[in-house]
Short mmCIF file of C-alpha atoms and ligand atoms in Angstrom, two decimals:
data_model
loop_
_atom_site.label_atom_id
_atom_site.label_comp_id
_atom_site.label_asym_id
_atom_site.label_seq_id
_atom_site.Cartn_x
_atom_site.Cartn_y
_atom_site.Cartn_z
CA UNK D 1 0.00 0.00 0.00
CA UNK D 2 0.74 3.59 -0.18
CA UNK D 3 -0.42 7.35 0.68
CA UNK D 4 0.21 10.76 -0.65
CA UNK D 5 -1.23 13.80 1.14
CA UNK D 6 -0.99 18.12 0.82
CA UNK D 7 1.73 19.71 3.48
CA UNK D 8 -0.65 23.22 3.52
CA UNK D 9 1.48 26.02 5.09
CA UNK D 10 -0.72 26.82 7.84
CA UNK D 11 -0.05 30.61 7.80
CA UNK D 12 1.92 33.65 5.16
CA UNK D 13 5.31 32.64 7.09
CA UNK D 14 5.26 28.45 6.59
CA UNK D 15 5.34 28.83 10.73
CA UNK D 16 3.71 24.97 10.56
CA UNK D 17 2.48 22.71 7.74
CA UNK D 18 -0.88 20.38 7.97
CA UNK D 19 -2.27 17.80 6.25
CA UNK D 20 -5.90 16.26 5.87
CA UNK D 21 -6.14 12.56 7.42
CA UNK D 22 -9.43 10.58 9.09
CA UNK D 23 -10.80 9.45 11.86
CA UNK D 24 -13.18 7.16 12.84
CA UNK D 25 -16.53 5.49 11.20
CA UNK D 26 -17.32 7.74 9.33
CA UNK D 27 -14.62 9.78 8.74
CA UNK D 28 -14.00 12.40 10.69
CA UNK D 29 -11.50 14.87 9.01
CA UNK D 30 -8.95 16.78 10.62
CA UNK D 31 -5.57 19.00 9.47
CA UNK D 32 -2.74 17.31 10.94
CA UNK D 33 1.31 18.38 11.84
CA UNK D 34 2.81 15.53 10.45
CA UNK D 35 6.46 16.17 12.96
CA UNK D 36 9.26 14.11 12.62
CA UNK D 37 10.60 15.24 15.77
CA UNK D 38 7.61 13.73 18.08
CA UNK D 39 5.74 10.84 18.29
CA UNK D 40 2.54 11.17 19.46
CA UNK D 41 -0.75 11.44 17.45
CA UNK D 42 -2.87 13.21 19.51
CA UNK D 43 -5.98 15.64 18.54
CA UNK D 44 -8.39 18.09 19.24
CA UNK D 45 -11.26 16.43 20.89
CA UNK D 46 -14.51 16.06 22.21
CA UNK D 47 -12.91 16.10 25.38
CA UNK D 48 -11.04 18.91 25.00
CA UNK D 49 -12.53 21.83 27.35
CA UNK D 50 -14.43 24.24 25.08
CA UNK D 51 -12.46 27.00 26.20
CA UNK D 52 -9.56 25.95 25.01
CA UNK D 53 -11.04 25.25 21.36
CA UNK D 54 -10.62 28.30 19.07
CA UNK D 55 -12.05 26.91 15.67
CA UNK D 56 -10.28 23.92 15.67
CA UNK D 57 -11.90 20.43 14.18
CA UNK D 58 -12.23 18.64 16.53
CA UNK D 59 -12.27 14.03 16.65
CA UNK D 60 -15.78 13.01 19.02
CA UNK D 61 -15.35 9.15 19.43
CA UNK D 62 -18.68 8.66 20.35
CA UNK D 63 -19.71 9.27 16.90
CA UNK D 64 -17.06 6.84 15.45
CA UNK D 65 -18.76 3.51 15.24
CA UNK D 66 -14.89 2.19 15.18
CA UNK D 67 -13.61 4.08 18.70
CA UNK D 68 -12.73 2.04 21.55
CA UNK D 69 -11.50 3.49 25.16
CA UNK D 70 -7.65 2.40 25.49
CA UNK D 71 -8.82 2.42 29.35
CA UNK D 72 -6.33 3.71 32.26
CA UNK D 73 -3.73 4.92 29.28
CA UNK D 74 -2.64 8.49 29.47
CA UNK D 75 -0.72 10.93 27.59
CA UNK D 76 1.29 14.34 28.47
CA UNK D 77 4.08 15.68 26.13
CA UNK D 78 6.06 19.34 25.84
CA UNK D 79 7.06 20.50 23.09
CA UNK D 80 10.93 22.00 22.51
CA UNK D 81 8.88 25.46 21.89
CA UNK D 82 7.15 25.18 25.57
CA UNK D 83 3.68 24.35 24.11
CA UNK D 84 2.19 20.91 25.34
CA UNK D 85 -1.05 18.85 26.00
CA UNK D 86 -2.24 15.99 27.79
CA UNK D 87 -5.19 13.50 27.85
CA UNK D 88 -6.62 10.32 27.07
CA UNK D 89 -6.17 7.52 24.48
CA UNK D 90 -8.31 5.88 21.89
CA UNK D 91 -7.81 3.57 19.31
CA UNK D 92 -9.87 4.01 15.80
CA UNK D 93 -9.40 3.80 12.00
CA UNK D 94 -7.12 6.67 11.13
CA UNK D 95 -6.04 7.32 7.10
CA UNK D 96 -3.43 9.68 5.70
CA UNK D 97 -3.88 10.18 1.70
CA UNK D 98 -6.03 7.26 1.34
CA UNK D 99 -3.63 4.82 3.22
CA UNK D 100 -5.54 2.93 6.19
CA UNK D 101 -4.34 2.01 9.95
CA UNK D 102 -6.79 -0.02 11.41
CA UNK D 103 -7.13 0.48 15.45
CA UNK D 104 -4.19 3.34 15.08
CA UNK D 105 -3.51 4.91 18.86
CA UNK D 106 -5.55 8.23 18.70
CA UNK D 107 -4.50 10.60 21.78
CA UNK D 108 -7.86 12.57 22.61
CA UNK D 109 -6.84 16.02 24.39
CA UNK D 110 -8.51 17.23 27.59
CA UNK D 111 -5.75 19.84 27.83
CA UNK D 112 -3.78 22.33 25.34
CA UNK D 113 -1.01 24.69 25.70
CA UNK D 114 -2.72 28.92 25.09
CA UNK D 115 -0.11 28.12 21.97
CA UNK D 116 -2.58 25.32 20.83
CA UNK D 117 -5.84 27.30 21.01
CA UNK D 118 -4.48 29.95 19.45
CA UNK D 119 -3.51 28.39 16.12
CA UNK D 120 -6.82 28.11 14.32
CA UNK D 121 -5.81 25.88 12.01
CA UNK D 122 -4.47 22.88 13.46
CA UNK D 123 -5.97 20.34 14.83
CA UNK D 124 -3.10 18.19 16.32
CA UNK D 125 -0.28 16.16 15.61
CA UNK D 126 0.86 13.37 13.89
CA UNK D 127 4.03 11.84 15.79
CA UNK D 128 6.99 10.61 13.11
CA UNK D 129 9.68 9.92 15.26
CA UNK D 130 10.29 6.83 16.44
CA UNK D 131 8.00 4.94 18.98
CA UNK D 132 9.69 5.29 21.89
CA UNK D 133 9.55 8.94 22.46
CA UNK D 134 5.69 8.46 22.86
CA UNK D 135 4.12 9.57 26.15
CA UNK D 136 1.64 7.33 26.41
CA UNK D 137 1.63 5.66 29.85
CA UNK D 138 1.23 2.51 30.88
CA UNK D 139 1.85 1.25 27.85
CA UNK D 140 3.55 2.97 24.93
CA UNK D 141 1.88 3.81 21.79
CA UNK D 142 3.37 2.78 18.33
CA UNK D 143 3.15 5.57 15.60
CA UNK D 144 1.19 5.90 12.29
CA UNK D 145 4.26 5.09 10.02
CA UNK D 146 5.04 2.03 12.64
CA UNK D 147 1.68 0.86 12.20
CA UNK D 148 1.16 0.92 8.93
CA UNK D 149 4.90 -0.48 8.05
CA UNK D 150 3.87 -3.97 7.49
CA UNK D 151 1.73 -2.88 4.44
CA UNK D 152 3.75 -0.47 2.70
CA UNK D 153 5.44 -0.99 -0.48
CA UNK D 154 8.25 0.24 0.84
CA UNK D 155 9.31 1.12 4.47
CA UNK D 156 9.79 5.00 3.73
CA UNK D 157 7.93 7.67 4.28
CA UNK D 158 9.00 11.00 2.15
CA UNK D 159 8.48 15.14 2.93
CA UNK D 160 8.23 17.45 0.14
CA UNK D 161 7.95 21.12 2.13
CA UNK D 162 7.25 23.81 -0.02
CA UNK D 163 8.36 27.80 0.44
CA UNK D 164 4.75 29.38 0.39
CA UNK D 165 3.31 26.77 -1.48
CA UNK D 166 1.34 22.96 -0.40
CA UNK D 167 3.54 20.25 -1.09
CA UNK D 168 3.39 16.56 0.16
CA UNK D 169 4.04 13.46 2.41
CA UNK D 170 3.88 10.09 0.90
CA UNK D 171 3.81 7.05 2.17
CA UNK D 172 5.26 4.05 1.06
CA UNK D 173 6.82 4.83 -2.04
CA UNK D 174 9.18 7.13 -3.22
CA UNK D 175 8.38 9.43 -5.89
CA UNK D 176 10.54 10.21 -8.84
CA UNK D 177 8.93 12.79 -10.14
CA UNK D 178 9.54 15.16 -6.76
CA UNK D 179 13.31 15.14 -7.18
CA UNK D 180 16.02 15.47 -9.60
CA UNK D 181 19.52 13.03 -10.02
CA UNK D 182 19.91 10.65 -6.55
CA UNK D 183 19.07 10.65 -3.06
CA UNK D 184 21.65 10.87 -0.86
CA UNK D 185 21.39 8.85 1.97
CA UNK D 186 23.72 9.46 5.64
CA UNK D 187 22.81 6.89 8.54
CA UNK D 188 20.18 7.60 11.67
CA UNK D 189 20.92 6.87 14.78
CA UNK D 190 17.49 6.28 15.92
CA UNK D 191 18.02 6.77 19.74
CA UNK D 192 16.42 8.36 21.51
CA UNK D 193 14.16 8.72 19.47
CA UNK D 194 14.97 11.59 17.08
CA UNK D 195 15.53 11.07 13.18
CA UNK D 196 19.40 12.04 14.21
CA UNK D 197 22.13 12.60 11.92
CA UNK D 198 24.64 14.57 10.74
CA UNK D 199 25.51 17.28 8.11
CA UNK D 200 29.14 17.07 6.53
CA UNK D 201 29.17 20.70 6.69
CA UNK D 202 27.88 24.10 5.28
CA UNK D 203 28.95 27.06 3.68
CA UNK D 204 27.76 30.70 3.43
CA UNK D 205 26.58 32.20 0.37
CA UNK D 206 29.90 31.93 -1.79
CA UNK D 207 31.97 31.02 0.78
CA UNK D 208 34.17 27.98 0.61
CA UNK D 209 32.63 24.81 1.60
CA UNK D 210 33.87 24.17 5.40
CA UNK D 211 33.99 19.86 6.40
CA UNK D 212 32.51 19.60 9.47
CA UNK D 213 30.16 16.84 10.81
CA UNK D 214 26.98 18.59 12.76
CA UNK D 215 25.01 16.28 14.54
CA UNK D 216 20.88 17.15 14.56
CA UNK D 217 17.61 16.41 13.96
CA UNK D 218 15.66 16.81 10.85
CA UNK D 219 12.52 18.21 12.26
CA UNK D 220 9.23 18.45 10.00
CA UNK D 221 7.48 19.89 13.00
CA UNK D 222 10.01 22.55 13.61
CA UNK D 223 9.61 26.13 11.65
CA UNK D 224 13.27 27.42 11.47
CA UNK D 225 16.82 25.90 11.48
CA UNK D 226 19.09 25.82 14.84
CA UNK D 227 22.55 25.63 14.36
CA UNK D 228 25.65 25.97 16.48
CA UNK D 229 26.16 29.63 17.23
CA UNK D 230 29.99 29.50 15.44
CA UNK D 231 27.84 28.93 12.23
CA UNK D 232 25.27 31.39 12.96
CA UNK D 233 27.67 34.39 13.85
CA UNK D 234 29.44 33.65 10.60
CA UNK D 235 26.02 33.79 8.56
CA UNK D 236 24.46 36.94 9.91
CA UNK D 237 28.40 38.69 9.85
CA UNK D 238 27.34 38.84 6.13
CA UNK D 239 24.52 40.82 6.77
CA UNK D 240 24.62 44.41 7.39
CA UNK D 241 22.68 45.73 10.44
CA UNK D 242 21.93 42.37 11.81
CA UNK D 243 22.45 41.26 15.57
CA UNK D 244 21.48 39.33 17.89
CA UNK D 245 18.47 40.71 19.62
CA UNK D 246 17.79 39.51 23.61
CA UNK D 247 14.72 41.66 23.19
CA UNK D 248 13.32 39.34 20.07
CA UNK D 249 15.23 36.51 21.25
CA UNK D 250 17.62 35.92 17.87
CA UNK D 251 18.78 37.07 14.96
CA UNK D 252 16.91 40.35 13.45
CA UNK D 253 18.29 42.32 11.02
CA UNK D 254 16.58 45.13 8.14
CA UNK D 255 14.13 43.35 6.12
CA UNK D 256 15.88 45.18 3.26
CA UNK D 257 19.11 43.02 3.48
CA UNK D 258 20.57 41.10 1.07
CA UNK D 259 21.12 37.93 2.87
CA UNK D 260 23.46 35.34 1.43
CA UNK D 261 22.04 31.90 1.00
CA UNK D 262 22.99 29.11 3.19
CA UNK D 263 24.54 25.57 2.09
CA UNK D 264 24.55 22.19 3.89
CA UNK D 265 26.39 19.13 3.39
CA UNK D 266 24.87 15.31 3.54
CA UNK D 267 27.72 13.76 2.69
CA UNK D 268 28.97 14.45 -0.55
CA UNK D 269 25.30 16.17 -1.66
CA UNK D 270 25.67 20.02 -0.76
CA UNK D 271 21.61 21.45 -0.73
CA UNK D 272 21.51 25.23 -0.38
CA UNK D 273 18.60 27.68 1.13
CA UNK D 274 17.57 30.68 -0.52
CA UNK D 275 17.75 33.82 1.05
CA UNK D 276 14.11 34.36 0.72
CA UNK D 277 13.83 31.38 3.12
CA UNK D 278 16.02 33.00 5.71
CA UNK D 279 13.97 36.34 5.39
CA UNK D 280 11.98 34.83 7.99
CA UNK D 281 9.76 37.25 8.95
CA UNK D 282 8.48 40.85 10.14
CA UNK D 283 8.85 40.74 13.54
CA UNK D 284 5.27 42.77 13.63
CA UNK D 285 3.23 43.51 10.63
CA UNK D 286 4.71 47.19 9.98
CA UNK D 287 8.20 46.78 10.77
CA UNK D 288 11.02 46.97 8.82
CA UNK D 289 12.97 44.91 10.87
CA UNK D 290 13.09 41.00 10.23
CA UNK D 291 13.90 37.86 12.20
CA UNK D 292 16.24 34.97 10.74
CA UNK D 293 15.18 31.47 9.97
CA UNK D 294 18.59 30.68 10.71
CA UNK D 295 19.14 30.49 14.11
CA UNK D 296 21.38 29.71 17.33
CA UNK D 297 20.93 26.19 18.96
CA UNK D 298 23.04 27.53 21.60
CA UNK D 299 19.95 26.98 24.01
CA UNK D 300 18.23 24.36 23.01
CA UNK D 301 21.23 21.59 23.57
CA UNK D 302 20.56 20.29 20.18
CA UNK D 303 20.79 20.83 16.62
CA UNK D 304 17.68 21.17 14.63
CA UNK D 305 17.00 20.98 10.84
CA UNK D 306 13.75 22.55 10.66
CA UNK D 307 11.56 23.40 7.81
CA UNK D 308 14.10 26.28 6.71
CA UNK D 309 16.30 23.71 5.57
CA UNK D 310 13.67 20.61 4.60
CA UNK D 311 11.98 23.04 2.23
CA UNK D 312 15.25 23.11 0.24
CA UNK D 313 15.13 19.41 -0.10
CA UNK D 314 13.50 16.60 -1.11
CA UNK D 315 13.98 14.09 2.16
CA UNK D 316 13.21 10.38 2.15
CA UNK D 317 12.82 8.83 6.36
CA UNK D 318 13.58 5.31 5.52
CA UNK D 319 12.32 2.74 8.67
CA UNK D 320 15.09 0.18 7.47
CA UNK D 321 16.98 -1.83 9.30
CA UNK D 322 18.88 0.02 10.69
CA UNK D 323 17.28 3.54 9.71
CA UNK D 324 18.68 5.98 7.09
CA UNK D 325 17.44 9.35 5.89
CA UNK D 326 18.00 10.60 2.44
CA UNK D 327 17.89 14.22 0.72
CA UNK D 328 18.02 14.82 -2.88
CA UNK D 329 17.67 17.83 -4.94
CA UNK D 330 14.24 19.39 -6.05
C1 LIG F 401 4.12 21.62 18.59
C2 LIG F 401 5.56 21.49 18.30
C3 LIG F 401 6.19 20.44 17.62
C4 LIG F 401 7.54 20.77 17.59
C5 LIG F 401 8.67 20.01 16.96
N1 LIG F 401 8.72 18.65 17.25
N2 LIG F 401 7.68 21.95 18.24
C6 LIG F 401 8.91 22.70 18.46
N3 LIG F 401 6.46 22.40 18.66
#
């Protein structure tokens, strides 16, 4: 089997990307963070107390015909941003882009981070890491892409992030079409739980290429790109009037800058941002002063290849034995 869904940029900035999947008997539809750097699938509920529902969809498993109680299981996760939500588990029929998981672990909110409530348009999250970073307690929950592994064509799933623009996730195959020349593949180490590996190094704008292995996470569910400050101070030394702001907490610098693009390294593959992606945003409406989608990890403990970076990419998550991830050129 496979699946192919949209990755819809939830806002004018790409801040998050969603995607359409099902619930239930009969479907119940809901737009999804599909986030490689969590695993738990957990949603906007019935449960979930009405004041903390902002326009959200939301998943009622008393009208699923297909719901059952996964009784005395609970959840609770926090997010590397500080948002976070707890609850309750059920299991149900669950589909992304027309591939099925029968009795798929369906975490039912009955609490959400003011973050949460405040995006409109997103009704949860769809957990890609790997299965044991889920919260669910007694027992652990396995993820969509663990549970529908068996019946895949092949054990991969693949994100095609888009700069302003829907792109894709598939499931199960990997598309030709979505990528030009080879993928380039570098090895995971899957613990504890991240897809973590490492970049062979990065240069900025012209600059010579500089060899150096940086060790991360490729993070679907995270908007910009972290990197070691040494990097980052390098970057931004290219651009005039930029600093480092306490006040906006990074990078901002005149949203009339040329800003150099940014290169990384998987192995011998070298994939390179635009500058457009790294003209993050205003940081309000009628400034003129922008903040950088490339960023310091300095205080976060660990690299993290966000969607600044995936966007430039196409990136295959292979589940083999052991785990690989792959990047080619789109
Ligand atoms: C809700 C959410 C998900 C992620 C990345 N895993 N962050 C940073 N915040």
């Amino acid at each position: 089997d496979t699946g192919s869904a949209a990755a819809v940029p939830i806002n004018e900035v790409d801040i998050a990307y969603v995607t359409p999947v099902t619930v239930g008997t009969p479907p119940q539809t809901l737009m999804l963070d599909l986030d490689t750097g969590s695993s738990d699938l957990w949603v906007f509920s019935s449960l979930t107390p009405s004041s903390q529902v902002r326009g959200q969809e939301i998943y009622s498993p008393a009208k699923s015909s297909t719901s059952k109680l996964l009784s005395g299981h609970t959840w609770s996760i926090r997010y590397g941003d500080g948002s976070g939500s707890r609850g309750t588990v059920y299991t149900d029929n669950f589909t992304i882009g027309g591939l099925e998981v029968e009795s798929q672990a369906v975490q039912t909110a009955q609490e959400v981070s003011s973050s949460f409530t405040q995006e409109q348009s997103l009704d949860g999250l769809v957990g890609l890491g790997f299965s044991t970073l889920n919260t669910v307690r007694p027992s652990s929950q396995l993820t969509f892409f663990d549970n529908a592994r068996p019946k895949l064509d092949e054990e991969v799933f693949t994100a095609d992030l888009k700069y302003h623009a829907t792109g894709s996730y598939d499931f199960g195959f990997i598309d030709r079409a979505k990528y030009t020349g080879n993928i380039t593949y570098t090895p995971v180490q899957q613990s504890p739980g991240y897809w973590t590996h490492s970049l062979s190094g990065y240069a900025v704008g012209s600059g010579a290429f500089q060899s150096t292995q940086i060790q991360g996470i490729s993070d679907t569910g995270t908007t910009l790109l972290y990197l070691p400050t040494a990097i980052v101070t390098a970057y931004y030394r290219q651009v005039q009037g930029a600093q480092n702001s306490q006040y906006y907490g990074g990078y901002v610098f005149p949203c009339s800058s040329t800003l150099p693009t940014f290169t990384f390294g998987i192995e011998g593959a070298r994939f390179t941002i635009p500058a457009s992606y790294i003209n993050y945003t205003r940081i309000s409406p009628t400034s003129s002063t922008c903040y950088g989608g490339l960023q310091s990890s300095s205080g976060l403990g660990i690299n993290i290849f966000g969607d600044v970076a995936l966007k430039a990419a196409f990136v295959v998550f292979s589940g083999t034995n052991p785990p690989r991830i792959g990047f080619g050129t789109k």
